[in-house]
Short mmCIF file of C-alpha atoms in Angstrom, two decimals:
data_model
loop_
_atom_site.label_atom_id
_atom_site.label_comp_id
_atom_site.label_asym_id
_atom_site.label_seq_id
_atom_site.Cartn_x
_atom_site.Cartn_y
_atom_site.Cartn_z
CA UNK G 1 3.05 16.52 -0.99
CA UNK G 2 0.24 14.79 0.82
CA UNK G 3 1.04 16.40 4.15
CA UNK G 4 2.07 13.21 5.94
CA UNK G 5 5.13 12.82 8.12
CA UNK G 6 6.43 9.85 10.08
CA UNK G 7 8.72 9.91 13.04
CA UNK G 8 11.24 8.71 13.82
CA UNK G 9 12.54 7.85 10.33
CA UNK G 10 15.13 5.48 11.70
CA UNK G 11 15.33 3.70 15.00
CA UNK G 12 17.52 1.01 16.51
CA UNK G 13 16.24 -0.56 19.68
CA UNK G 14 16.78 -3.67 21.81
CA UNK G 15 14.48 -6.64 22.26
CA UNK G 16 11.93 -6.08 24.97
CA UNK G 17 11.85 -2.32 24.84
CA UNK G 18 8.68 -0.33 23.96
CA UNK G 19 8.64 1.61 20.72
CA UNK G 20 6.17 4.16 19.39
CA UNK G 21 5.97 5.36 15.82
CA UNK G 22 4.10 8.48 14.99
CA UNK G 23 2.16 9.37 11.86
CA UNK G 24 1.09 13.00 11.53
CA UNK G 25 -1.08 14.40 8.75
CA UNK G 26 -2.20 17.92 7.91
CA UNK G 27 -4.84 16.88 5.35
CA UNK G 28 -7.70 16.07 7.72
CA UNK G 29 -8.16 12.62 6.20
CA UNK G 30 -10.59 10.31 7.96
CA UNK G 31 -8.67 7.09 7.20
CA UNK G 32 -5.18 6.29 8.40
CA UNK G 33 -3.21 3.07 8.06
CA UNK G 34 -0.06 1.39 9.33
CA UNK G 35 1.78 -1.13 7.14
CA UNK G 36 4.94 -3.03 7.46
CA UNK G 37 7.08 -3.95 4.46
CA UNK G 38 9.38 -6.98 4.47
CA UNK G 39 11.21 -8.63 1.50
CA UNK G 40 9.01 -11.19 -0.20
CA UNK G 41 5.87 -10.05 1.64
CA UNK G 42 4.93 -6.74 0.07
CA UNK G 43 3.06 -4.37 2.34
CA UNK G 44 1.01 -5.99 5.11
CA UNK G 45 -1.65 -4.08 6.98
CA UNK G 46 -1.09 -3.84 10.72
CA UNK G 47 -3.93 -1.56 11.91
CA UNK G 48 -6.05 1.11 10.44
CA UNK G 49 -8.33 3.88 11.66
CA UNK G 50 -11.55 5.21 10.21
CA UNK G 51 -12.00 8.08 12.61
CA UNK G 52 -10.87 9.44 15.97
CA UNK G 53 -10.79 6.56 18.43
CA UNK G 54 -12.07 4.18 15.74
CA UNK G 55 -9.46 1.56 14.90
CA UNK G 56 -9.42 -2.02 13.64
CA UNK G 57 -6.91 -4.80 13.21
CA UNK G 58 -5.20 -5.71 9.99
CA UNK G 59 -3.66 -8.96 8.93
CA UNK G 60 -0.53 -8.79 11.13
CA UNK G 61 -1.69 -7.03 14.23
CA UNK G 62 -0.23 -9.30 16.87
CA UNK G 63 2.30 -7.44 19.04
CA UNK G 64 1.10 -4.03 17.90
CA UNK G 65 -1.35 -1.52 19.28
CA UNK G 66 -2.53 1.80 17.95
CA UNK G 67 -4.18 4.92 19.16
CA UNK G 68 -5.86 7.86 17.47
CA UNK G 69 -6.92 10.56 19.90
CA UNK G 70 -7.12 13.32 17.31
CA UNK G 71 -7.54 13.38 13.57
CA UNK G 72 -4.02 14.32 12.68
CA UNK G 73 -2.11 11.68 14.66
CA UNK G 74 -2.03 7.90 14.44
CA UNK G 75 0.40 6.17 16.79
CA UNK G 76 1.72 2.66 16.43
CA UNK G 77 3.14 1.05 19.53
CA UNK G 78 5.23 -2.07 19.94
CA UNK G 79 4.79 -2.79 23.64
CA UNK G 80 7.80 -5.12 23.80
CA UNK G 81 9.76 -5.15 20.55
CA UNK G 82 11.03 -8.43 19.08
CA UNK G 83 13.54 -9.12 16.33
CA UNK G 84 10.71 -10.25 14.06
CA UNK G 85 9.38 -6.70 14.12
CA UNK G 86 12.49 -5.38 12.42
CA UNK G 87 10.94 -3.86 9.28
CA UNK G 88 10.11 -0.72 7.39
CA UNK G 89 6.86 0.79 8.59
CA UNK G 90 4.67 2.90 6.38
CA UNK G 91 1.84 5.12 7.35
CA UNK G 92 -0.83 5.98 4.76
CA UNK G 93 -3.69 8.37 4.70
CA UNK G 94 -6.55 8.94 2.28
CA UNK G 95 -9.29 6.90 0.72
CA UNK G 96 -12.87 7.89 0.05
CA UNK G 97 -15.82 5.93 1.29
CA UNK G 98 -15.59 2.18 1.50
CA UNK G 99 -13.41 1.43 -1.50
CA UNK G 100 -12.33 4.50 -3.41
CA UNK G 101 -9.72 7.19 -3.32
CA UNK G 102 -5.98 6.84 -3.47
CA UNK G 103 -3.87 6.49 -0.36
CA UNK G 104 -0.84 8.72 0.20
CA UNK G 105 2.11 7.20 1.93
CA UNK G 106 4.68 8.58 4.29
CA UNK G 107 8.36 8.13 3.69
CA UNK G 108 8.63 5.10 5.93
CA UNK G 109 10.25 4.40 9.27
CA UNK G 110 13.05 1.89 9.41
CA UNK G 111 13.02 -0.04 12.72
CA UNK G 112 15.78 -2.41 13.75
CA UNK G 113 15.27 -4.55 16.82
CA UNK G 114 18.53 -6.08 18.10
CA UNK C 1 -11.11 -12.19 3.26
CA UNK C 2 -9.50 -10.25 0.45
CA UNK C 3 -6.46 -11.48 -1.44
CA UNK C 4 -4.21 -10.06 -4.09
CA UNK C 5 -1.95 -12.35 -6.12
CA UNK C 6 1.09 -11.22 -8.08
CA UNK C 7 3.00 -14.29 -9.21
CA UNK C 8 5.27 -13.07 -11.98
CA UNK C 9 8.95 -13.32 -11.26
CA UNK C 10 11.12 -10.35 -12.00
CA UNK C 11 10.09 -8.81 -15.35
CA UNK C 12 12.43 -7.37 -17.98
CA UNK C 13 11.40 -5.12 -20.87
CA UNK C 14 13.25 -3.29 -23.53
CA UNK C 15 13.09 0.54 -23.43
CA UNK C 16 10.15 1.93 -25.50
CA UNK C 17 8.31 -1.37 -25.50
CA UNK C 18 5.06 -2.08 -23.66
CA UNK C 19 4.84 -4.42 -20.70
CA UNK C 20 1.98 -6.04 -18.80
CA UNK C 21 2.15 -6.73 -15.05
CA UNK C 22 -0.34 -9.28 -13.85
CA UNK C 23 -2.63 -9.09 -10.83
CA UNK C 24 -5.50 -11.27 -9.77
CA UNK C 25 -7.68 -10.61 -6.79
CA UNK C 26 -10.26 -12.37 -4.73
CA UNK C 27 -13.12 -10.91 -2.74
CA UNK C 28 -16.75 -11.72 -2.14
CA UNK C 29 -17.64 -8.04 -1.99
CA UNK C 30 -19.28 -6.37 -4.97
CA UNK C 31 -17.86 -2.97 -4.14
CA UNK C 32 -14.11 -2.60 -4.29
CA UNK C 33 -11.30 -0.47 -5.69
CA UNK C 34 -8.13 -1.64 -7.42
CA UNK C 35 -4.91 0.25 -7.33
CA UNK C 36 -1.43 0.06 -8.61
CA UNK C 37 1.53 1.63 -6.81
CA UNK C 38 5.14 1.99 -7.89
CA UNK C 39 8.03 1.82 -5.49
CA UNK C 40 11.39 2.85 -6.85
CA UNK C 41 14.69 1.99 -5.18
CA UNK C 42 14.40 5.17 -3.16
CA UNK C 43 11.53 3.57 -1.25
CA UNK C 44 8.61 6.00 -1.64
CA UNK C 45 5.21 4.64 -2.69
CA UNK C 46 3.81 6.36 -5.79
CA UNK C 47 0.17 6.02 -6.74
CA UNK C 48 -0.29 5.13 -10.46
CA UNK C 49 -3.85 4.28 -11.29
CA UNK C 50 -7.26 3.38 -9.79
CA UNK C 51 -10.19 1.28 -11.03
CA UNK C 52 -13.54 1.02 -9.26
CA UNK C 53 -15.47 -2.24 -9.44
CA UNK C 54 -18.42 -0.50 -11.03
CA UNK C 55 -16.37 1.38 -13.61
CA UNK C 56 -17.21 0.12 -17.07
CA UNK C 57 -14.21 1.69 -18.81
CA UNK C 58 -10.68 0.60 -18.16
CA UNK C 59 -8.75 3.29 -16.28
CA UNK C 60 -5.93 5.12 -18.01
CA UNK C 61 -3.36 7.58 -16.71
CA UNK C 62 -0.86 8.73 -19.27
CA UNK C 63 1.30 5.72 -20.15
CA UNK C 64 -0.45 3.53 -17.62
CA UNK C 65 -3.69 1.62 -18.25
CA UNK C 66 -5.44 -0.95 -16.18
CA UNK C 67 -6.86 -3.94 -18.00
CA UNK C 68 -9.84 -4.74 -15.78
CA UNK C 69 -11.52 -8.12 -16.39
CA UNK C 70 -14.14 -8.45 -13.69
CA UNK C 71 -15.28 -11.91 -14.47
CA UNK C 72 -11.72 -13.19 -14.39
CA UNK C 73 -10.94 -11.06 -11.30
CA UNK C 74 -7.88 -9.66 -12.91
CA UNK C 75 -6.51 -6.10 -12.91
CA UNK C 76 -3.35 -6.09 -15.03
CA UNK C 77 -1.29 -2.97 -15.38
CA UNK C 78 -0.05 -2.10 -18.88
CA UNK C 79 2.84 0.35 -19.23
CA UNK C 80 3.28 1.63 -22.76
CA UNK C 81 6.57 2.91 -24.12
CA UNK C 82 8.68 1.86 -21.17
CA UNK C 83 11.27 4.26 -19.86
CA UNK C 84 14.41 3.59 -17.83
CA UNK C 85 12.76 5.36 -14.90
CA UNK C 86 10.03 2.72 -14.88
CA UNK C 87 12.44 0.29 -13.28
CA UNK C 88 10.95 -0.32 -9.86
CA UNK C 89 8.78 -2.60 -7.80
CA UNK C 90 5.09 -2.52 -8.65
CA UNK C 91 2.32 -3.37 -6.26
CA UNK C 92 -1.29 -4.19 -6.98
CA UNK C 93 -3.74 -3.46 -4.17
CA UNK C 94 -7.43 -3.79 -3.46
CA UNK C 95 -9.56 -1.66 -1.13
CA UNK C 96 -12.69 -3.19 0.42
CA UNK C 97 -14.57 -1.62 3.35
CA UNK C 98 -11.78 0.79 4.21
CA UNK C 99 -9.02 -1.86 4.17
CA UNK C 100 -6.32 -1.69 1.46
CA UNK C 101 -4.60 -5.06 0.85
CA UNK C 102 -1.42 -5.36 -1.21
CA UNK C 103 0.07 -8.10 -3.31
CA UNK C 104 3.70 -9.06 -2.86
CA UNK C 105 4.86 -6.96 -5.78
CA UNK C 106 6.61 -7.41 -9.08
CA UNK C 107 10.07 -6.08 -9.91
CA UNK C 108 10.32 -4.51 -13.36
CA UNK C 109 13.71 -3.79 -14.94
CA UNK C 110 13.81 -1.71 -18.10
CA UNK C 111 16.79 -2.39 -20.40
CA UNK C 112 18.25 0.39 -22.57
#
């Protein structure tokens, strides 16, 4: 196991409520990522981090914010959830340098926004 | 911007036969990494194989090989001797300057 856990694993919430997903790692990896997976779209990058307090946007970052105050935790926040954010969210860790190294994925967090 | 294209519809292969899953990519960067991941129906993402842009030899990992054609910007996955457990969704991905971008995936079904 790559030492990565996501919480919660399942969540149902209502439109307009804030939601925070947590990704926790025990591997001391520098790089951490948040993806969402939707049918027909594959995995799309939301945000990623290349160090503590160093984050950047991915291709579908609107409506999401992230924080990384320590190496082991990467939080994804939906400030005001919408039905279009119903999805399965994956956290990933790993990578070496600019382009190498495999990424290890968490088990996913299924979010339903009613 | 980086882009990964997987356009094959659902693929079918007979057990014990080989199958090729297509992937093309687009980037203006000279340094990049190419990956293939497998996602079975249980949902986890399983790393299969990696190819660096400067690697001269095609990567191999057991029954998996990556047919890397740099000039064509293609990185096809070849699975030899297919097994029933290979039935899954397969994703091609490219990593450039920290970011890992995925294609939309290909569904592979292995027939007994």
